Coordinates of C-alpha atoms and ligand atoms in Angstrom, one line a residue:
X1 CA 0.0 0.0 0.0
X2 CA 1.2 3.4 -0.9
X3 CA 2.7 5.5 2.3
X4 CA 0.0 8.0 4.1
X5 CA -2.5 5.6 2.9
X6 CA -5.0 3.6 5.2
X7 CA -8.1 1.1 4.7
X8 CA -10.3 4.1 5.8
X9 CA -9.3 6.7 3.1
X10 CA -8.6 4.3 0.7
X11 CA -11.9 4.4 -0.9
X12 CA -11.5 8.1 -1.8
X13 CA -7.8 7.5 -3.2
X14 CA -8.0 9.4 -6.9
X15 CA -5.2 9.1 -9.6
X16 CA -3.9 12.0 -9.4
X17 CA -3.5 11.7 -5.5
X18 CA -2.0 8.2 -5.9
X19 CA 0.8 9.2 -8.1
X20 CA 1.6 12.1 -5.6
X21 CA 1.9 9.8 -2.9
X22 CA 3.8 7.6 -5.1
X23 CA 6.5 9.9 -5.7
X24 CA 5.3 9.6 -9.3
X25 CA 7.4 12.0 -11.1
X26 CA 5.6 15.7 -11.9
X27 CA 5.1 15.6 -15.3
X28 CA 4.9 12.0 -15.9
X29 CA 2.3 12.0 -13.5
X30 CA 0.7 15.1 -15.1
X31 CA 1.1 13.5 -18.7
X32 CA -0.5 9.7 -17.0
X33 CA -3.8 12.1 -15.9
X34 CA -4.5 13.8 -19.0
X35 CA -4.2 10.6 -20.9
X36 CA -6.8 8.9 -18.8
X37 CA -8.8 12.0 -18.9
X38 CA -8.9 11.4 -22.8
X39 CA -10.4 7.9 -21.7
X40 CA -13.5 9.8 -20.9
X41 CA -13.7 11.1 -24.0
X42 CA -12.8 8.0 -26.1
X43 CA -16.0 6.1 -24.1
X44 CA -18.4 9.3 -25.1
X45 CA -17.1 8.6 -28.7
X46 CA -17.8 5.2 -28.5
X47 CA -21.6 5.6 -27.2
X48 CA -22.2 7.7 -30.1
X49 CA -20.3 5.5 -32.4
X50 CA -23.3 4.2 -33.4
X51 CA -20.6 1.5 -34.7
X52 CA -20.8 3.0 -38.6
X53 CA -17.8 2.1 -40.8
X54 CA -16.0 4.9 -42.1
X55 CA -15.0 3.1 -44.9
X56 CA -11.7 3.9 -45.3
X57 CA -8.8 1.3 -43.8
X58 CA -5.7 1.9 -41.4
X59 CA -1.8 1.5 -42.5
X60 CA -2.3 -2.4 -41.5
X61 CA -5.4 -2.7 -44.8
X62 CA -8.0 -3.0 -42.0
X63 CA -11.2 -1.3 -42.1
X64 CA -11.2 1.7 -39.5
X65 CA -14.0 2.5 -37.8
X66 CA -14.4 6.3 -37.9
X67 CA -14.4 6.3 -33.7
X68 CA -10.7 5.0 -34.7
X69 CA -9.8 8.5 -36.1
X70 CA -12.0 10.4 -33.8
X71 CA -9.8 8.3 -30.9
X72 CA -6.9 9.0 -32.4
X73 CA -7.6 12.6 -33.1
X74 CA -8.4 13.5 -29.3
X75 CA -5.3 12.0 -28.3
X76 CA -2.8 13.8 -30.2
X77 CA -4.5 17.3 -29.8
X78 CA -4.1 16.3 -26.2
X79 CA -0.7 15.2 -25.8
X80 CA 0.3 18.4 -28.8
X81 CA -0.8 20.7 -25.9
X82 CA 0.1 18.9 -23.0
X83 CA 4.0 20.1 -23.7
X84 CA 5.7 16.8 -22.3
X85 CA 5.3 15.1 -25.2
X86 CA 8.0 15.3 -28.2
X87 CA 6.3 12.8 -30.2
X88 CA 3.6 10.4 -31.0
X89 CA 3.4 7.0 -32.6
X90 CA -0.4 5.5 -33.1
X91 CA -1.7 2.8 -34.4
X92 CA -3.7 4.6 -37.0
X93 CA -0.6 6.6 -38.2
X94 CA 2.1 6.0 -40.6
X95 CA 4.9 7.3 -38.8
X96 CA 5.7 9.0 -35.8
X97 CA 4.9 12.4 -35.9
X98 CA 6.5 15.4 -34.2
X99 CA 4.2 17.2 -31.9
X100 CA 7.0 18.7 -30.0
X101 CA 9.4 21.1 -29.7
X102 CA 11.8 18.6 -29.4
X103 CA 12.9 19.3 -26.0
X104 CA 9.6 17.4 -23.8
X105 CA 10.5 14.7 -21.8
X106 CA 8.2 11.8 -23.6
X107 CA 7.4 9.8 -26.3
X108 CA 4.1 8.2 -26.5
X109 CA 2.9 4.9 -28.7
X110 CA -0.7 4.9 -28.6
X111 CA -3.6 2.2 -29.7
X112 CA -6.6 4.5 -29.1
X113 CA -9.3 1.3 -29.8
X114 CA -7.8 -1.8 -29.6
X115 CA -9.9 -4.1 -30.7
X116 CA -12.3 -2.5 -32.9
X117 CA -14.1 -5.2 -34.8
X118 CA -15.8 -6.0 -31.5
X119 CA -17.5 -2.9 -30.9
X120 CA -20.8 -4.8 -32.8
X121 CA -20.7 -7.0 -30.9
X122 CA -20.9 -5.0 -27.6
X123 CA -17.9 -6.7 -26.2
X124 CA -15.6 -4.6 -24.1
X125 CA -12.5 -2.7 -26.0
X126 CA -9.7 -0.4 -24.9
X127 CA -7.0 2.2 -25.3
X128 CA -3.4 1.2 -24.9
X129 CA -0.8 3.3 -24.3
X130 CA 3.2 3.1 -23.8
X131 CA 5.0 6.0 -22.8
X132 CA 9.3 6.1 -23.6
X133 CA 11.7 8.8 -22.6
X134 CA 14.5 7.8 -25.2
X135 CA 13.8 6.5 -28.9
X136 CA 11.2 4.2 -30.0
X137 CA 13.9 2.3 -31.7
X138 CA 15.2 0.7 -29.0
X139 CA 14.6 -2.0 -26.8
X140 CA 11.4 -1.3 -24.3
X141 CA 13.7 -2.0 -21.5
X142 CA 15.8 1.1 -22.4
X143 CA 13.3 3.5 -23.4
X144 CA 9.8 2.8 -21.9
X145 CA 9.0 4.8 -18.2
X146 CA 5.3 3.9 -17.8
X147 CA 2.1 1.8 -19.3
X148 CA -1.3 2.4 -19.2
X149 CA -4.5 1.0 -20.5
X150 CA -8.2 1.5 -20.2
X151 CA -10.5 -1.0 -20.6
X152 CA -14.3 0.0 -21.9
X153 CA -16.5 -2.2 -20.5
X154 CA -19.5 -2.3 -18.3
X155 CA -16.9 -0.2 -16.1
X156 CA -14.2 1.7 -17.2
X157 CA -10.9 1.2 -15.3
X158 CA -8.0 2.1 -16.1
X159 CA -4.6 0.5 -15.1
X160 CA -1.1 2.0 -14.7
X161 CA 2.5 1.7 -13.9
X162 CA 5.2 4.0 -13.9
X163 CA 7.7 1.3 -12.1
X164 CA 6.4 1.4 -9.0
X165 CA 3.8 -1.3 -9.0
X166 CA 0.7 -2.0 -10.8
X167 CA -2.5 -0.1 -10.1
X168 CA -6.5 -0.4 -11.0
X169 CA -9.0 2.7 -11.0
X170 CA -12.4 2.7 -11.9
X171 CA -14.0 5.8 -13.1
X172 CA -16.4 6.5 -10.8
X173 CA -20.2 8.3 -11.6
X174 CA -18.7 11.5 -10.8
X175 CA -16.2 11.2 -13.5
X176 CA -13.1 10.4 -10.9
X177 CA -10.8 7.6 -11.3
X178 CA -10.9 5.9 -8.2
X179 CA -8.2 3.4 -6.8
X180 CA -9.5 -0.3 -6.6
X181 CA -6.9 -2.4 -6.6
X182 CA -3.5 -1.5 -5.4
X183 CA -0.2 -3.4 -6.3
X184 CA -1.8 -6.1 -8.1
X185 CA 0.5 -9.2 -8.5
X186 CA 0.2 -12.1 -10.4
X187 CA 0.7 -15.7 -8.4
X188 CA 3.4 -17.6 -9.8
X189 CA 0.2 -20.0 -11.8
X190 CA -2.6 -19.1 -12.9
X191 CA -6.4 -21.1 -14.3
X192 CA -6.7 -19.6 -17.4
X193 CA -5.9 -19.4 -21.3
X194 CA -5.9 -17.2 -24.3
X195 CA -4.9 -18.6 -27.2
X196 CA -4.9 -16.5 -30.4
X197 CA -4.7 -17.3 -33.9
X198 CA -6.4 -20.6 -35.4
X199 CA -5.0 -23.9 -34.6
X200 CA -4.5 -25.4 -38.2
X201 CA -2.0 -22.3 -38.1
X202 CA -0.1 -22.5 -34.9
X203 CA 3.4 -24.8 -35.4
X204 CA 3.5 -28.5 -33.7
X205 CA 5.0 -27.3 -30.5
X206 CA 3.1 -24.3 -29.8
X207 CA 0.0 -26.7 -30.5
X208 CA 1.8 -28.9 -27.8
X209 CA 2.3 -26.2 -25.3
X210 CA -1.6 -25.5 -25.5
X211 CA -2.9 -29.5 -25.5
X212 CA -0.4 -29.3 -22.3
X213 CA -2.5 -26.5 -20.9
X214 CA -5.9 -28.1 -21.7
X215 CA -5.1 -31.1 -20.2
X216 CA -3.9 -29.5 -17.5
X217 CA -7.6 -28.1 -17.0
X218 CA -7.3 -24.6 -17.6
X219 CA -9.9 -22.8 -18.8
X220 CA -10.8 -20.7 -22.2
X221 CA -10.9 -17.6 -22.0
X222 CA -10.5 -15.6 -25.1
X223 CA -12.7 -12.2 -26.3
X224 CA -10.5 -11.4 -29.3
X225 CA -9.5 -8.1 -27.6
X226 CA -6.3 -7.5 -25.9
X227 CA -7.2 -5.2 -23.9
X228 CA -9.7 -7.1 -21.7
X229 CA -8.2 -10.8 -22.1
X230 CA -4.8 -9.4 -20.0
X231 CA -7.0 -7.4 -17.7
X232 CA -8.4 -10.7 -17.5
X233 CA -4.8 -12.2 -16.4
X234 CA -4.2 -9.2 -14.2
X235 CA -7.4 -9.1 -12.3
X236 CA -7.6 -12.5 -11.8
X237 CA -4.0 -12.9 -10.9
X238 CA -2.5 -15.2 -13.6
X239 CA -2.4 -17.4 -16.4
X240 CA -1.2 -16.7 -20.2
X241 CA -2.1 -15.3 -23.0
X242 CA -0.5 -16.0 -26.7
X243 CA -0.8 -14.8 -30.2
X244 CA 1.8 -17.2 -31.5
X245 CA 4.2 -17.3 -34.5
X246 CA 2.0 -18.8 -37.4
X247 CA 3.1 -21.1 -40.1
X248 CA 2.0 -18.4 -42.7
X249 CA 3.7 -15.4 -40.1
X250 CA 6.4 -16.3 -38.2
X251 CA 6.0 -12.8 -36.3
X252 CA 2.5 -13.5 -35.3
X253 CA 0.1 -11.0 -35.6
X254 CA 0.2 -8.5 -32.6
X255 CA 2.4 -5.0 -32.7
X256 CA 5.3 -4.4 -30.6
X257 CA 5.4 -0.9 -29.7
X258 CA 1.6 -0.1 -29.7
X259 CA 0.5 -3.4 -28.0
X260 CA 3.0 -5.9 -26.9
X261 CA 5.2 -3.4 -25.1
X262 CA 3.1 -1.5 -23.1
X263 CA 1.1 -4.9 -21.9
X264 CA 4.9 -6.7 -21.2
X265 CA 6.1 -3.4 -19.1
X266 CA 2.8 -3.9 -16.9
X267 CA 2.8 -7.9 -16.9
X268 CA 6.3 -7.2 -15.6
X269 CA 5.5 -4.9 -12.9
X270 CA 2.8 -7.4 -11.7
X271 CA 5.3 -9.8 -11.4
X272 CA 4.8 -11.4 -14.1
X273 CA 6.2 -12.4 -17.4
X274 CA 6.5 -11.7 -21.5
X275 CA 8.1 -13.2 -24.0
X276 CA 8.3 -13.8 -27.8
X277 CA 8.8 -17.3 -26.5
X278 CA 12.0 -17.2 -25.8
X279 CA 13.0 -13.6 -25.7
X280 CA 11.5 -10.5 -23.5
X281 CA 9.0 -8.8 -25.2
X282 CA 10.8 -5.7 -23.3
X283 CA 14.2 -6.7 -24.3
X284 CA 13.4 -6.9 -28.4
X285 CA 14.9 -4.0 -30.1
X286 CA 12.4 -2.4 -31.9
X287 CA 13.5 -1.2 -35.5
X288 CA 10.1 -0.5 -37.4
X289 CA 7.4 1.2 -36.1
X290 CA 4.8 -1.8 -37.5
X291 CA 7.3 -4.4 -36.2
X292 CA 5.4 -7.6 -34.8
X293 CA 6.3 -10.3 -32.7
X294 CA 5.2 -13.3 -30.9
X295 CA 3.9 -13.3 -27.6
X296 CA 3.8 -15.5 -24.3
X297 CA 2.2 -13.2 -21.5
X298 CA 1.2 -13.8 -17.9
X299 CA 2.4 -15.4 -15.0
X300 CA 6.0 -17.4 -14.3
X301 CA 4.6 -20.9 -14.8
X302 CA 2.7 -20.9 -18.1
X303 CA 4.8 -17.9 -20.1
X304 CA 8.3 -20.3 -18.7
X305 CA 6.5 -23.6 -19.3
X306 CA 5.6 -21.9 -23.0
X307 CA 9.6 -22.0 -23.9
X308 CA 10.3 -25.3 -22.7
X309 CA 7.6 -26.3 -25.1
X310 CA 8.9 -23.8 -28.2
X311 CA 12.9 -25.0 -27.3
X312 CA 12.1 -28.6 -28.0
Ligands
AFP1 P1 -8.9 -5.3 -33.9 O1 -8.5 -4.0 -33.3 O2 -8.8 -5.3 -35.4 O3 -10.2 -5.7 -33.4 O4 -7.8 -6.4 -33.5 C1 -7.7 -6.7 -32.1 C2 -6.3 -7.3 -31.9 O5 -5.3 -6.6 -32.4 C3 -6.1 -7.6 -30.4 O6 -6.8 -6.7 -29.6 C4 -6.6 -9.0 -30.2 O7 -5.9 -9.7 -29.2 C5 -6.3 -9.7 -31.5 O8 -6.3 -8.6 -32.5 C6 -7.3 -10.7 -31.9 O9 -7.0 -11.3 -33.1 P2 -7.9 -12.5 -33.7 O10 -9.1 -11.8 -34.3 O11 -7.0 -13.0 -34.8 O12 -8.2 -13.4 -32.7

């Protein structure tokens, strides 16, 4: 539990006041707040969605929704003003852009909506975000300082760590991001499995790594969203989650700096683990901004059981 607070004032514990009492650097902290602020906003967008296709598609040939751009939009105008941030790599961009005068403190990656396709479907999506203080290209290890990600579901929360521990907030009716869950850490095993990609695809021992895991008992769990299936390894304290290398791409399918990194610095921070299968996630040097990779996340057990199985 952070110092100065108790059981009784827990309860009333905002963000902002939690990375005060963290010792949560100034503008890092100030940069963290605004960025969940624009949270709120992203979930307004996404009630008024009205889930229309805005028929045009992002960098990766996917159909965009227009809350996408909308997303993306409110973020950058955000973080242009918020004059800690030199520049800005999304998702639904090309390149990184300079929004900067070159001398702020941080870079930020940004997926405004992960997992877009299910916003039919009325399943819950989120907003990803990595924030570095050196170059993008560079391993996360060296350059990331903090990770958050909000999660639009029947609640919003929002989860954070700046190094110093992993910590849930829900925004509350009055608009406040409330502390729920303080220093959440992962048990060394967890119950649970996501599995992504389809099995005809996955390679003979990543298809034996996951009959290991059935037969083990553990349980399904898989929405086709990142952003909820490792809130669901965080919240319930362990298990793993993979997009694997595929026969037909060996680098899998999900995104290094906008998804992978920012989920691996928090796993970490949790106390638990991310690989490519046999590398850290954090320790891959990242040399294009649409770089993929691999990925074993969760806790010890499963994500070191995971490269047994793949150095066989
Ligand atoms: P969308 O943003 O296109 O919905 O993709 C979501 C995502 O990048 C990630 O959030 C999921 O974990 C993964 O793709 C799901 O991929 P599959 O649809 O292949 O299972």
């Amino acid at each position: 539990m952070v110092e100065g607070i108790n059981d009784h004032t827990r309860c009333i514990v905002d963000l902002r006041r939690h990375m005060w009492i963290g010792g949560i650097e100034e503008d890092l902290r100030r940069l963290i707040w605004q960025i969940a602020v624009v949270g709120k906003y992203i979930s307004a967008k996404i009630h008024e969605s009205n889930r229309k296709l805005a028929g045009f598609k992002n960098v990766y040939g996917e159909d965009q929704l227009a809350l996408d751009r909308i997303s993306d939009d409110i973020l950058i105008n955000m973080l242009r003003n918020s004059g800690f941030v030199r520049e800005y790599a999304s998702e639904e961009l090309e390149d990184i852009v300079t929004i900067g005068h070159g001398q702020e403190k941080y870079i930020v990656t940004a997926d405004p909506v992960d997992g877009s396709s299910l916003v039919d479907t009325n399943l819950a999506i989120g907003t990803i975000i990595g924030i570095h203080q050196n170059s993008l290209f560079d391993s996360g290890r060296n350059s990331m300082v903090a990770a958050l990600y909000i999660t639009y579901g029947p609640l919003i929360t929002m989860i954070y760590s700046a190094g110093k521990g992993v910590h849930e907030f829900v925004l509350d009716r009055e608009g406040e991001y409330v502390l729920s869950e303080e220093n959440i850490r992962l048990k060394e095993k967890g119950a649970i499995f996501s599995p992504g990609g389809l099995r005809k695809d996955w390679t003979d021992k990543h298809l034996k790594f996951i009959n290991k895991l059935e037969a083990d008992g553990y349980k399904l769990r898989y929405s086709g969203g990142l952003v909820p299936d490792i809130n669901q390894l965080i919240i319930k304290r362990g298990g793993v989650f993979t997009y694997p290398a595929l026969r037909k791409s060996p680098r899998g399918k999900l995104r290094l700096l906008f998804e992978l990194q920012p989920m691996a610095f928090i796993m970490e921070q949790a106390g638990g683990l991310a690989t490519d299968g046999k590398d850290d996630i954090l320790s891959l040097k990242v040399t294009s901004v649409n770089q993929r990779s691999p990925v074993y996340i969760g806790s010890a057990a499963e994500v070191t059981m995971a490269g047994q199985f793949l150095s066989q």
